[in-house]
Short mmCIF file of C-alpha atoms in Angstrom, two decimals:
data_model
loop_
_atom_site.label_atom_id
_atom_site.label_comp_id
_atom_site.label_asym_id
_atom_site.label_seq_id
_atom_site.Cartn_x
_atom_site.Cartn_y
_atom_site.Cartn_z
CA MET A 7 329.42 223.08 -28.62
CA SER A 8 331.79 220.46 -27.20
CA ILE A 9 334.24 218.28 -29.15
CA LYS A 10 332.21 215.26 -28.01
CA SER A 11 328.95 216.62 -29.48
CA ILE A 12 330.67 217.57 -32.77
CA ALA A 13 332.12 214.05 -33.03
CA ALA A 14 328.65 212.59 -32.32
CA ARG A 15 327.14 214.57 -35.19
CA LEU A 16 329.83 213.41 -37.63
CA PHE A 17 329.49 209.79 -36.54
CA ALA A 18 325.70 210.03 -36.80
CA ARG A 19 325.97 211.16 -40.43
CA GLN A 20 328.08 208.09 -41.31
CA VAL A 21 325.74 205.66 -39.56
CA VAL A 22 322.60 207.11 -41.17
CA LYS A 23 324.24 206.84 -44.62
CA LYS A 24 325.02 203.14 -44.01
CA THR A 25 321.49 202.52 -42.76
CA GLN A 26 319.96 204.12 -45.84
CA ALA A 27 322.08 201.83 -48.05
CA TRP A 28 320.66 198.57 -46.69
CA SER A 29 317.14 199.86 -45.90
CA SER A 30 316.69 200.97 -49.54
CA ASN A 31 317.46 197.39 -50.67
CA PRO A 32 315.40 195.38 -48.17
CA VAL A 33 314.80 192.14 -50.10
CA ALA A 34 318.43 191.82 -51.21
CA THR A 35 319.59 192.65 -47.69
CA GLN A 36 317.42 189.96 -46.12
CA ASN A 37 318.41 187.41 -48.76
CA LYS A 38 322.08 188.03 -48.00
CA VAL A 39 321.45 187.55 -44.26
CA PHE A 40 319.47 184.36 -44.97
CA GLN A 41 322.19 182.81 -47.14
CA GLU A 42 324.88 183.64 -44.58
CA LEU A 43 322.88 182.11 -41.70
CA ILE A 44 322.33 178.86 -43.63
CA ARG A 45 325.98 178.72 -44.69
CA GLN A 46 327.36 179.21 -41.19
CA ALA A 47 325.00 176.74 -39.51
CA LYS A 48 325.08 174.04 -42.21
CA ASN A 49 327.28 171.70 -40.17
CA THR A 50 325.65 172.24 -36.76
CA GLN A 51 323.48 169.49 -35.33
CA PHE A 52 320.37 171.53 -36.10
CA GLY A 53 321.60 172.17 -39.65
CA LEU A 54 322.27 168.48 -40.23
CA ASP A 55 318.90 167.46 -38.75
CA HIS A 56 317.07 169.90 -41.03
CA HIS A 57 319.14 169.35 -44.21
CA PHE A 58 320.53 172.86 -44.46
CA ASP A 59 322.77 171.63 -47.29
CA GLN A 60 319.61 171.29 -49.43
CA ILE A 61 318.17 174.72 -48.57
CA GLN A 62 318.52 177.32 -51.31
CA THR A 63 315.57 179.65 -50.71
CA PRO A 64 313.28 180.83 -47.90
CA ALA A 65 310.60 178.54 -49.40
CA ASP A 66 312.96 175.56 -48.94
CA PHE A 67 313.62 176.71 -45.39
CA ALA A 68 309.90 176.92 -44.58
CA GLN A 69 309.48 173.34 -45.80
CA GLN A 70 312.43 171.95 -43.83
CA VAL A 71 312.19 173.97 -40.60
CA PRO A 72 308.88 174.18 -38.73
CA VAL A 73 307.91 177.17 -36.61
CA ARG A 74 308.80 176.51 -32.97
CA ASP A 75 308.49 178.40 -29.71
CA TYR A 76 310.96 178.00 -26.86
CA GLU A 77 309.34 174.88 -25.46
CA GLU A 78 309.56 173.16 -28.84
CA LEU A 79 313.17 174.23 -29.39
CA LYS A 80 314.09 173.35 -25.81
CA PRO A 81 315.63 169.87 -26.50
CA TYR A 82 318.30 171.60 -28.60
CA VAL A 83 318.77 174.44 -26.10
CA GLU A 84 319.20 171.97 -23.22
CA ARG A 85 322.06 170.31 -25.08
CA VAL A 86 323.75 173.70 -25.40
CA VAL A 87 323.12 174.47 -21.71
CA LYS A 88 324.76 171.16 -20.78
CA GLY A 89 327.91 172.23 -22.63
CA GLY A 90 327.28 170.87 -26.11
CA GLU A 91 329.08 172.50 -29.05
CA ASN A 92 327.89 173.08 -32.63
CA VAL A 93 324.29 172.34 -31.69
CA LEU A 94 322.24 175.38 -32.81
CA TRP A 95 325.16 177.55 -33.90
CA LYS A 96 328.85 176.92 -34.41
CA GLY A 97 330.86 176.52 -31.23
CA LYS A 98 329.38 177.63 -27.90
CA PRO A 99 327.43 180.78 -27.03
CA LEU A 100 329.20 183.63 -25.24
CA TYR A 101 326.27 184.04 -22.84
CA PHE A 102 322.81 182.85 -21.98
CA ALA A 103 320.18 185.52 -21.40
CA LYS A 104 318.07 184.04 -18.62
CA THR A 105 314.41 184.99 -18.79
CA SER A 106 311.23 183.90 -17.04
CA GLY A 107 309.45 181.05 -18.82
CA THR A 108 305.67 180.81 -18.84
CA THR A 109 305.34 177.03 -18.63
CA SER A 110 308.55 175.42 -17.44
CA GLY A 111 310.66 177.78 -15.39
CA ALA A 112 313.66 179.69 -16.70
CA LYS A 113 314.42 180.10 -20.39
CA TYR A 114 318.01 180.22 -21.61
CA ILE A 115 318.41 182.29 -24.78
CA PRO A 116 321.86 181.96 -26.39
CA LEU A 117 323.94 185.02 -27.26
CA THR A 118 326.90 184.39 -29.58
CA LYS A 119 329.98 186.38 -30.60
CA GLU A 120 328.15 187.05 -33.89
CA SER A 121 324.86 188.20 -32.32
CA MET A 122 326.08 190.17 -29.31
CA PRO A 123 327.53 193.18 -31.21
CA TYR A 124 324.16 193.88 -32.85
CA HIS A 125 322.48 194.41 -29.46
CA ILE A 126 325.00 197.15 -28.68
CA GLU A 127 325.10 198.65 -32.17
CA ALA A 128 321.31 199.00 -32.46
CA ALA A 129 320.93 200.94 -29.22
CA ARG A 130 323.79 203.23 -30.25
CA ASN A 131 322.40 203.75 -33.76
CA ALA A 132 318.97 204.71 -32.44
CA ILE A 133 320.56 207.63 -30.57
CA LEU A 134 322.70 208.55 -33.58
CA HIS A 135 319.64 208.69 -35.85
CA TYR A 136 318.03 211.04 -33.34
CA ILE A 137 321.13 213.26 -33.34
CA HIS A 138 321.25 213.33 -37.14
CA GLU A 139 317.57 214.21 -37.51
CA THR A 140 317.28 216.81 -34.75
CA GLY A 141 320.82 218.20 -34.63
CA ASN A 142 320.59 217.85 -30.84
CA ALA A 143 323.78 216.33 -29.48
CA ASP A 144 324.33 218.45 -26.36
CA PHE A 145 323.02 215.65 -24.16
CA VAL A 146 326.19 213.62 -24.80
CA ASP A 147 327.94 215.91 -22.28
CA GLY A 148 325.41 215.17 -19.55
CA LYS A 149 324.75 212.10 -17.43
CA MET A 150 322.78 209.15 -18.78
CA ILE A 151 320.91 206.53 -16.77
CA PHE A 152 319.80 203.10 -17.93
CA LEU A 153 317.41 201.36 -15.52
CA GLN A 154 318.34 197.72 -15.96
CA GLY A 155 318.92 194.37 -14.30
CA SER A 156 321.94 193.47 -12.21
CA PRO A 157 325.17 192.94 -14.19
CA ILE A 158 326.25 190.15 -11.82
CA LEU A 159 326.43 186.99 -13.92
CA GLU A 160 326.24 183.34 -12.96
CA GLU A 161 328.01 180.54 -14.83
CA LYS A 162 326.66 177.32 -16.24
CA ASN A 163 329.01 174.77 -17.82
CA GLY A 164 331.52 177.46 -18.66
CA ILE A 165 328.97 179.90 -20.13
CA LYS A 166 328.01 183.05 -18.25
CA LEU A 167 324.33 183.83 -17.83
CA GLY A 168 322.14 186.65 -16.54
CA ARG A 169 319.48 189.10 -17.61
CA LEU A 170 320.04 190.62 -21.04
CA SER A 171 320.23 194.16 -19.65
CA GLY A 172 322.80 192.97 -17.10
CA ILE A 173 324.90 191.33 -19.83
CA VAL A 174 324.70 194.45 -21.99
CA ALA A 175 326.03 196.49 -19.05
CA HIS A 176 329.39 194.79 -19.63
CA PHE A 177 329.54 196.24 -23.16
CA VAL A 178 329.02 199.96 -22.48
CA PRO A 179 331.51 201.83 -24.74
CA LYS A 180 334.42 203.54 -23.01
CA TYR A 181 333.33 206.96 -24.24
CA LEU A 182 330.08 206.56 -22.25
CA GLN A 183 331.56 205.15 -19.06
CA LYS A 184 332.09 208.53 -17.37
CA ASN A 185 328.58 209.68 -18.26
CA ARG A 186 326.75 206.48 -17.35
CA MET A 187 324.73 206.02 -14.18
CA PRO A 188 323.99 204.46 -11.77
CA SER A 189 327.27 203.23 -10.30
CA TRP A 190 328.27 199.60 -10.73
CA GLU A 191 327.59 198.95 -7.03
CA THR A 192 324.07 200.35 -7.22
CA ASN A 193 323.37 198.51 -10.45
CA CYS A 194 324.25 195.24 -8.70
CA ILE A 195 321.45 195.62 -6.12
CA GLU A 196 318.95 192.82 -6.77
CA ASP A 197 315.89 194.08 -4.84
CA TRP A 198 314.17 196.52 -7.18
CA GLU A 199 312.71 198.92 -4.61
CA THR A 200 316.03 199.14 -2.76
CA LYS A 201 317.77 199.71 -6.08
CA VAL A 202 315.43 202.52 -7.18
CA ASN A 203 315.85 204.27 -3.81
CA ALA A 204 319.64 204.05 -4.19
CA ILE A 205 319.44 205.38 -7.76
CA VAL A 206 317.38 208.36 -6.57
CA GLU A 207 320.01 209.23 -3.96
CA GLU A 208 322.85 208.79 -6.44
CA THR A 209 321.37 210.82 -9.29
CA PHE A 210 319.43 213.54 -7.48
CA ASN A 211 322.16 216.19 -7.73
CA GLU A 212 323.55 215.10 -11.09
CA ASN A 213 323.16 216.67 -14.54
CA MET A 214 320.87 213.98 -15.94
CA ALA A 215 320.33 214.43 -19.69
CA VAL A 216 319.13 211.00 -20.91
CA ILE A 217 316.95 208.52 -19.00
CA SER A 218 316.18 205.05 -20.35
CA GLY A 219 314.09 202.08 -19.25
CA ILE A 220 310.70 200.39 -19.35
CA PRO A 221 308.09 203.15 -18.72
CA SER A 222 306.42 201.48 -15.74
CA TRP A 223 309.72 201.23 -13.86
CA VAL A 224 310.97 204.68 -14.89
CA GLN A 225 307.66 205.97 -13.54
CA MET A 226 308.53 204.56 -10.11
CA TYR A 227 311.91 206.33 -10.29
CA PHE A 228 310.26 209.62 -11.27
CA GLU A 229 307.71 209.39 -8.48
CA LYS A 230 310.43 208.86 -5.88
CA LEU A 231 312.44 211.77 -7.33
CA GLN A 232 309.39 214.00 -7.09
CA GLN A 233 308.73 212.93 -3.50
CA LYS A 234 312.32 213.73 -2.54
CA GLY A 235 312.58 217.04 -4.39
CA GLY A 236 309.02 218.30 -4.02
CA LYS A 237 309.00 219.50 -7.63
CA PRO A 238 308.71 218.05 -11.16
CA VAL A 239 311.52 215.90 -12.50
CA GLY A 240 312.14 218.45 -15.26
CA GLU A 241 313.04 221.04 -12.62
CA ILE A 242 315.28 218.62 -10.74
CA PHE A 243 317.03 217.69 -14.00
CA LYS A 244 316.93 220.90 -16.03
CA ASN A 245 318.86 219.37 -18.95
CA PHE A 246 316.82 216.19 -19.16
CA ASN A 247 315.38 216.21 -22.69
CA LEU A 248 315.51 212.64 -24.01
CA PHE A 249 313.67 209.54 -22.78
CA ILE A 250 314.56 206.18 -24.35
CA TYR A 251 312.20 203.27 -23.76
CA GLY A 252 311.18 199.84 -24.96
CA GLY A 253 309.15 196.84 -23.92
CA VAL A 254 305.71 198.48 -23.81
CA ASN A 255 303.74 201.16 -25.62
CA TYR A 256 304.57 204.57 -24.16
CA GLU A 257 301.31 206.27 -25.13
CA PRO A 258 299.24 205.15 -22.11
CA TYR A 259 302.00 206.58 -19.89
CA ARG A 260 302.75 209.77 -21.82
CA ALA A 261 300.29 212.09 -20.02
CA LYS A 262 301.44 210.81 -16.61
CA PHE A 263 305.11 211.23 -17.57
CA GLU A 264 304.62 214.77 -18.85
CA ASN A 265 302.95 215.61 -15.55
CA LEU A 266 305.80 214.05 -13.54
CA ILE A 267 308.43 215.78 -15.69
CA GLY A 268 306.51 219.06 -15.90
CA ARG A 269 307.15 219.48 -19.62
CA LYS A 270 307.44 217.49 -22.83
CA VAL A 271 310.66 215.70 -23.73
CA ASP A 272 311.66 213.88 -26.90
CA SER A 273 311.52 210.09 -26.83
CA ILE A 274 313.04 207.19 -28.75
CA GLU A 275 311.31 203.81 -28.88
CA LEU A 276 313.35 200.59 -29.04
CA PHE A 277 312.31 196.99 -29.76
CA PRO A 278 314.92 194.81 -28.00
CA ALA A 279 314.59 191.29 -26.65
CA SER A 280 316.90 188.55 -25.47
CA GLU A 281 316.41 186.90 -28.87
CA GLY A 282 317.62 189.95 -30.79
CA PHE A 283 317.36 193.71 -31.25
CA PHE A 284 314.69 194.03 -33.90
CA ALA A 285 313.88 197.68 -34.46
CA TYR A 286 314.32 201.24 -33.26
CA GLN A 287 312.65 204.58 -33.90
CA ASP A 288 314.73 206.21 -36.61
CA SER A 289 312.59 209.33 -37.01
CA GLN A 290 310.70 211.67 -34.70
CA ALA A 291 308.30 212.45 -37.55
CA ALA A 292 307.45 208.96 -38.86
CA LYS A 293 305.21 206.40 -37.15
CA GLY A 294 306.82 203.11 -36.17
CA MET A 295 310.33 201.72 -35.76
CA LEU A 296 312.82 200.83 -38.47
CA LEU A 297 313.00 197.03 -38.79
CA LEU A 298 316.66 196.01 -38.68
CA LEU A 299 317.10 193.86 -41.76
CA ASN A 300 320.90 193.85 -41.67
CA SER A 301 321.50 192.60 -38.13
CA GLY A 302 322.00 188.86 -38.40
CA ILE A 303 318.26 188.10 -38.24
CA PHE A 304 316.13 186.62 -41.01
CA TYR A 305 312.46 187.49 -40.53
CA GLU A 306 309.34 185.60 -41.48
CA PHE A 307 305.79 186.75 -40.79
CA ILE A 308 302.56 184.79 -40.26
CA LYS A 309 299.20 186.55 -40.29
CA SER A 310 297.90 186.29 -36.74
CA ASP A 311 294.42 185.23 -37.85
CA GLU A 312 296.02 182.32 -39.77
CA PHE A 313 298.51 181.37 -37.06
CA SER A 314 296.44 178.53 -35.62
CA ASN A 315 296.02 176.92 -39.05
CA GLU A 316 297.84 173.64 -39.60
CA ASN A 317 300.33 175.03 -42.14
CA PRO A 318 300.04 178.83 -42.17
CA ARG A 319 301.85 180.68 -44.93
CA ARG A 320 305.16 182.26 -43.91
CA TYR A 321 305.71 185.63 -45.59
CA THR A 322 309.11 187.23 -46.18
CA ILE A 323 309.87 190.94 -46.10
CA GLY A 324 308.94 191.62 -49.72
CA GLU A 325 305.48 190.08 -49.25
CA VAL A 326 304.11 191.91 -46.20
CA GLU A 327 301.31 194.48 -46.25
CA LEU A 328 300.51 197.60 -44.28
CA GLY A 329 298.24 197.32 -41.26
CA VAL A 330 298.08 193.50 -41.09
CA ASN A 331 298.74 191.85 -37.74
CA TYR A 332 301.69 189.45 -38.12
CA VAL A 333 303.31 186.99 -35.73
CA LEU A 334 307.06 187.62 -35.83
CA ILE A 335 309.20 184.55 -36.68
CA LEU A 336 312.99 184.69 -36.36
CA SER A 337 316.08 182.85 -37.51
CA THR A 338 319.24 184.33 -36.00
CA ASN A 339 323.00 184.17 -35.74
CA ALA A 340 322.50 183.10 -32.13
CA GLY A 341 321.03 179.78 -33.34
CA LEU A 342 317.27 180.35 -33.16
CA TRP A 343 315.52 178.84 -36.20
CA GLY A 344 311.91 179.45 -37.27
CA TYR A 345 311.48 180.83 -33.77
CA ASN A 346 308.17 182.26 -32.60
CA ILE A 347 309.09 184.98 -30.13
CA GLY A 348 305.41 185.56 -29.33
CA ASP A 349 305.25 189.21 -30.43
CA THR A 350 302.90 190.51 -33.09
CA VAL A 351 303.74 193.49 -35.31
CA GLN A 352 302.06 195.69 -37.89
CA PHE A 353 303.85 197.55 -40.66
CA THR A 354 303.36 201.31 -40.74
CA SER A 355 305.67 201.88 -43.72
CA LEU A 356 307.11 199.73 -46.53
CA GLN A 357 309.69 202.31 -47.70
CA PRO A 358 311.57 201.82 -45.42
CA TYR A 359 310.07 198.95 -43.46
CA ARG A 360 308.81 200.28 -40.14
CA VAL A 361 306.76 198.40 -37.55
CA ILE A 362 304.82 198.90 -34.36
CA VAL A 363 304.49 196.15 -31.75
CA SER A 364 300.79 195.33 -31.75
CA GLY A 365 300.80 192.83 -28.90
CA ARG A 366 301.58 189.24 -27.98
CA ILE A 367 300.10 186.23 -29.77
CA LYS A 368 299.36 184.76 -26.33
CA HIS A 369 298.15 188.08 -24.88
CA TYR A 370 294.74 188.61 -26.38
CA ILE A 371 291.08 188.28 -25.50
CA SER A 372 288.93 186.03 -27.61
CA ALA A 373 286.72 184.43 -25.00
CA PHE A 374 283.75 185.18 -27.26
CA GLY A 375 285.49 185.28 -30.66
CA GLU A 376 286.36 188.98 -30.49
CA HIS A 377 290.14 188.68 -31.22
CA VAL A 378 291.09 191.78 -29.22
CA ILE A 379 294.83 192.59 -29.28
CA GLY A 380 297.07 194.84 -27.20
CA LYS A 381 297.29 197.68 -29.69
CA GLU A 382 293.50 198.02 -29.68
CA VAL A 383 293.10 198.38 -25.91
CA GLU A 384 296.03 200.82 -25.71
CA SER A 385 294.64 202.95 -28.54
CA ALA A 386 291.13 202.92 -27.08
CA LEU A 387 292.36 204.07 -23.67
CA GLN A 388 294.48 206.78 -25.26
CA GLU A 389 291.54 208.05 -27.32
CA ALA A 390 289.26 208.19 -24.27
CA MET A 391 291.89 210.16 -22.30
CA GLU A 392 292.55 212.76 -25.01
CA GLY A 393 291.56 216.27 -23.99
CA THR A 394 290.97 215.26 -20.36
CA THR A 395 292.99 215.48 -17.15
CA ILE A 396 292.65 211.72 -16.63
CA ARG A 397 295.97 209.98 -16.07
CA VAL A 398 296.57 206.24 -15.80
CA ASN A 399 299.48 204.56 -14.03
CA GLU A 400 298.85 201.01 -15.24
CA PHE A 401 296.09 198.76 -16.58
CA THR A 402 295.19 195.28 -17.78
CA VAL A 403 292.07 193.73 -19.31
CA ALA A 404 290.42 190.33 -18.77
CA PRO A 405 287.10 188.71 -19.77
CA GLN A 406 284.36 188.23 -17.19
CA ILE A 407 282.60 185.17 -18.55
CA ASN A 408 280.37 184.32 -15.58
CA PRO A 409 279.22 187.54 -13.89
CA ALA A 410 276.95 187.36 -10.88
CA GLU A 411 274.27 189.04 -12.97
CA GLY A 412 273.74 190.33 -16.49
CA LEU A 413 275.68 189.69 -19.67
CA PRO A 414 279.41 188.87 -19.76
CA TYR A 415 281.84 191.75 -20.33
CA HIS A 416 285.44 192.83 -20.59
CA GLU A 417 286.76 193.99 -17.22
CA TRP A 418 289.36 196.75 -17.29
CA PHE A 419 291.56 196.97 -14.21
CA ILE A 420 292.93 200.51 -14.06
CA GLU A 421 295.19 202.21 -11.52
CA PHE A 422 294.47 205.94 -11.89
CA GLU A 423 296.72 208.83 -11.05
CA ASN A 424 293.93 211.29 -11.86
CA GLU A 425 290.50 209.65 -11.82
CA PRO A 426 287.66 210.61 -14.17
CA GLU A 427 284.82 212.55 -12.60
CA ASN A 428 282.38 210.05 -14.08
CA LEU A 429 283.79 206.52 -14.22
CA ASP A 430 280.83 205.13 -16.18
CA GLU A 431 281.13 207.81 -18.85
CA PHE A 432 284.86 207.15 -19.17
CA ALA A 433 284.17 203.42 -19.54
CA LEU A 434 281.64 204.21 -22.26
CA GLN A 435 284.18 206.32 -24.16
CA ILE A 436 286.72 203.48 -24.07
CA ASP A 437 284.02 201.07 -25.21
CA ILE A 438 283.06 203.28 -28.15
CA ALA A 439 286.72 203.50 -29.19
CA MET A 440 287.05 199.71 -28.91
CA ARG A 441 283.98 199.13 -31.08
CA LYS A 442 285.34 201.45 -33.79
CA GLN A 443 288.57 199.42 -33.93
CA ASN A 444 287.32 195.87 -33.62
CA VAL A 445 284.33 194.77 -35.71
CA TYR A 446 284.02 191.44 -33.85
CA TYR A 447 283.75 193.22 -30.51
CA ASP A 448 281.21 195.62 -31.98
CA ASP A 449 279.11 192.72 -33.31
CA LEU A 450 279.09 191.06 -29.88
CA ILE A 451 277.90 194.27 -28.21
CA MET A 452 275.28 194.87 -30.92
CA GLY A 453 274.11 191.25 -30.69
CA ASN A 454 273.73 191.41 -26.88
CA VAL A 455 276.34 188.70 -26.40
CA LEU A 456 278.46 191.12 -24.38
CA ARG A 457 277.59 194.24 -22.48
CA PRO A 458 279.86 197.30 -22.58
CA LEU A 459 283.10 197.05 -20.64
CA VAL A 460 283.34 197.60 -16.90
CA ILE A 461 286.18 199.41 -15.11
CA THR A 462 287.45 198.11 -11.79
CA LYS A 463 289.70 200.60 -9.96
CA VAL A 464 293.00 199.22 -8.67
CA PRO A 465 294.40 200.88 -5.51
CA LYS A 466 297.59 202.95 -5.62
CA ASN A 467 300.63 200.68 -6.19
CA GLY A 468 298.28 197.72 -6.74
CA PHE A 469 300.13 196.58 -9.87
CA GLN A 470 303.52 196.96 -8.19
CA ASP A 471 302.25 194.88 -5.28
CA TYR A 472 301.02 192.22 -7.70
CA MET A 473 304.36 192.06 -9.53
CA LYS A 474 306.17 191.88 -6.21
CA SER A 475 303.91 189.03 -5.06
CA ILE A 476 304.93 186.92 -8.07
CA GLY A 477 308.61 187.85 -7.83
CA LYS A 478 308.67 189.99 -10.97
CA LEU A 479 309.04 193.54 -9.66
CA GLY A 480 311.47 195.58 -11.76
CA GLY A 481 313.94 194.70 -14.46
CA GLN A 482 312.41 193.83 -17.83
CA ASN A 483 309.17 192.48 -16.36
CA LYS A 484 305.89 194.09 -17.34
CA ILE A 485 302.16 193.63 -16.86
CA PRO A 486 300.39 191.95 -19.80
CA ARG A 487 297.84 194.31 -21.31
CA LEU A 488 295.48 191.42 -22.04
CA SER A 489 294.71 187.98 -20.66
CA ASN A 490 292.27 185.46 -22.03
CA ASP A 491 291.75 184.15 -18.50
CA ARG A 492 291.37 185.70 -15.04
CA LYS A 493 294.62 184.66 -13.35
CA ILE A 494 295.76 188.25 -12.94
CA ALA A 495 292.25 189.62 -12.54
CA ASP A 496 291.43 187.37 -9.61
CA VAL A 497 294.54 188.50 -7.73
CA LEU A 498 293.85 192.19 -8.40
CA ASN A 499 290.18 191.87 -7.43
CA PRO A 500 289.54 188.72 -5.36
CA LYS A 501 285.85 188.01 -4.79
#
């Protein structure tokens, strides 16, 4: 046992103790965060416009500050981008995380000196919780790889900007620098395929112990490793035992990953975004991720089935229930206020508060009133695959409203690694699982409004080719699980 691994265990014990202190007092913790946010932003332009000096409680806040998405908050953000000070938060941001917007080009998400440390701390603490629970700290002596965007930053009116993962690369602690891969030069490669090829060459003969990234892009890395080495990744990297991921549900990928690796490895799920680091998996035994209530973010929750109402109720942490689908609303020490990030969550535990990401409020299918969400399609696919050799690389689902013949249906576009022997039977098993989860979908099938789902096979690398065609291959980009239209479907299967 190395000095480094002993130190990691001791540090992990301290961090877990601190976490237990705030997580056992969730309402008081969130109230303290709320009061501090209002106090610090009281004299900003946003605070003056929304009478922060009159806000005492979350109920006051909900009355004064409407829920906004990026487009609605954009007039304030544009003033910050142009160099304005004390607009959304005191002073100027340290960085802008530049992300792809859905309606008007790039989005600029501010990162401040108050918010930035929490991004780093949360990722670190997720690993420390794992060490504390399992006692496994040997991996700290091996190499670690984080598949991420380029750390090369641009500058706009004196503020540096880039992808969040590229910005975070500038904050890797010194004690990890020697262990961290890939090299700075490789990390700076913009073209994703070129970058992955370079990473394979750079890491192939290294003692890789921890691998981290979005599953779909780590999968590409693993496949290229396997092609080069002619054997499973777990044999190439004999000490690889921990996979850290975020951005998408790992379950649809798990069988494929275990096949690529050749054995099971532990995993830690993270819930990061440019707007904040919201949760991480704090236990290998418990379902869901610990919601970070002490990280400069005040959370509100709106039931997703009430979200389109004129004035939906905004719930605080002490008012949420298990198993309800909530739209996540944020107010942060980066200057986002009543901000709809677009993600939906469900609570799996209230002591402590743990969540799963159930989907996106804009990523759903309700072409016929069925209200299907991402968690449901992922769970249905997983259930249908259990006990089989079927493996899926990627998938997405869209409605087929006007078929050439017969009733409308949900069309599942699936890229298989191992295909089912009987595609129709597999489709039926997914459909049965969907009907068990979603009563509206079941009613539509029973009422002959919809017919059972149809699977359309996507050729090998079809999803990668699609992402490349729209300029979103690699990085933090990912395929939506659901679309309420056929924009993606018509590219994957033009007719």
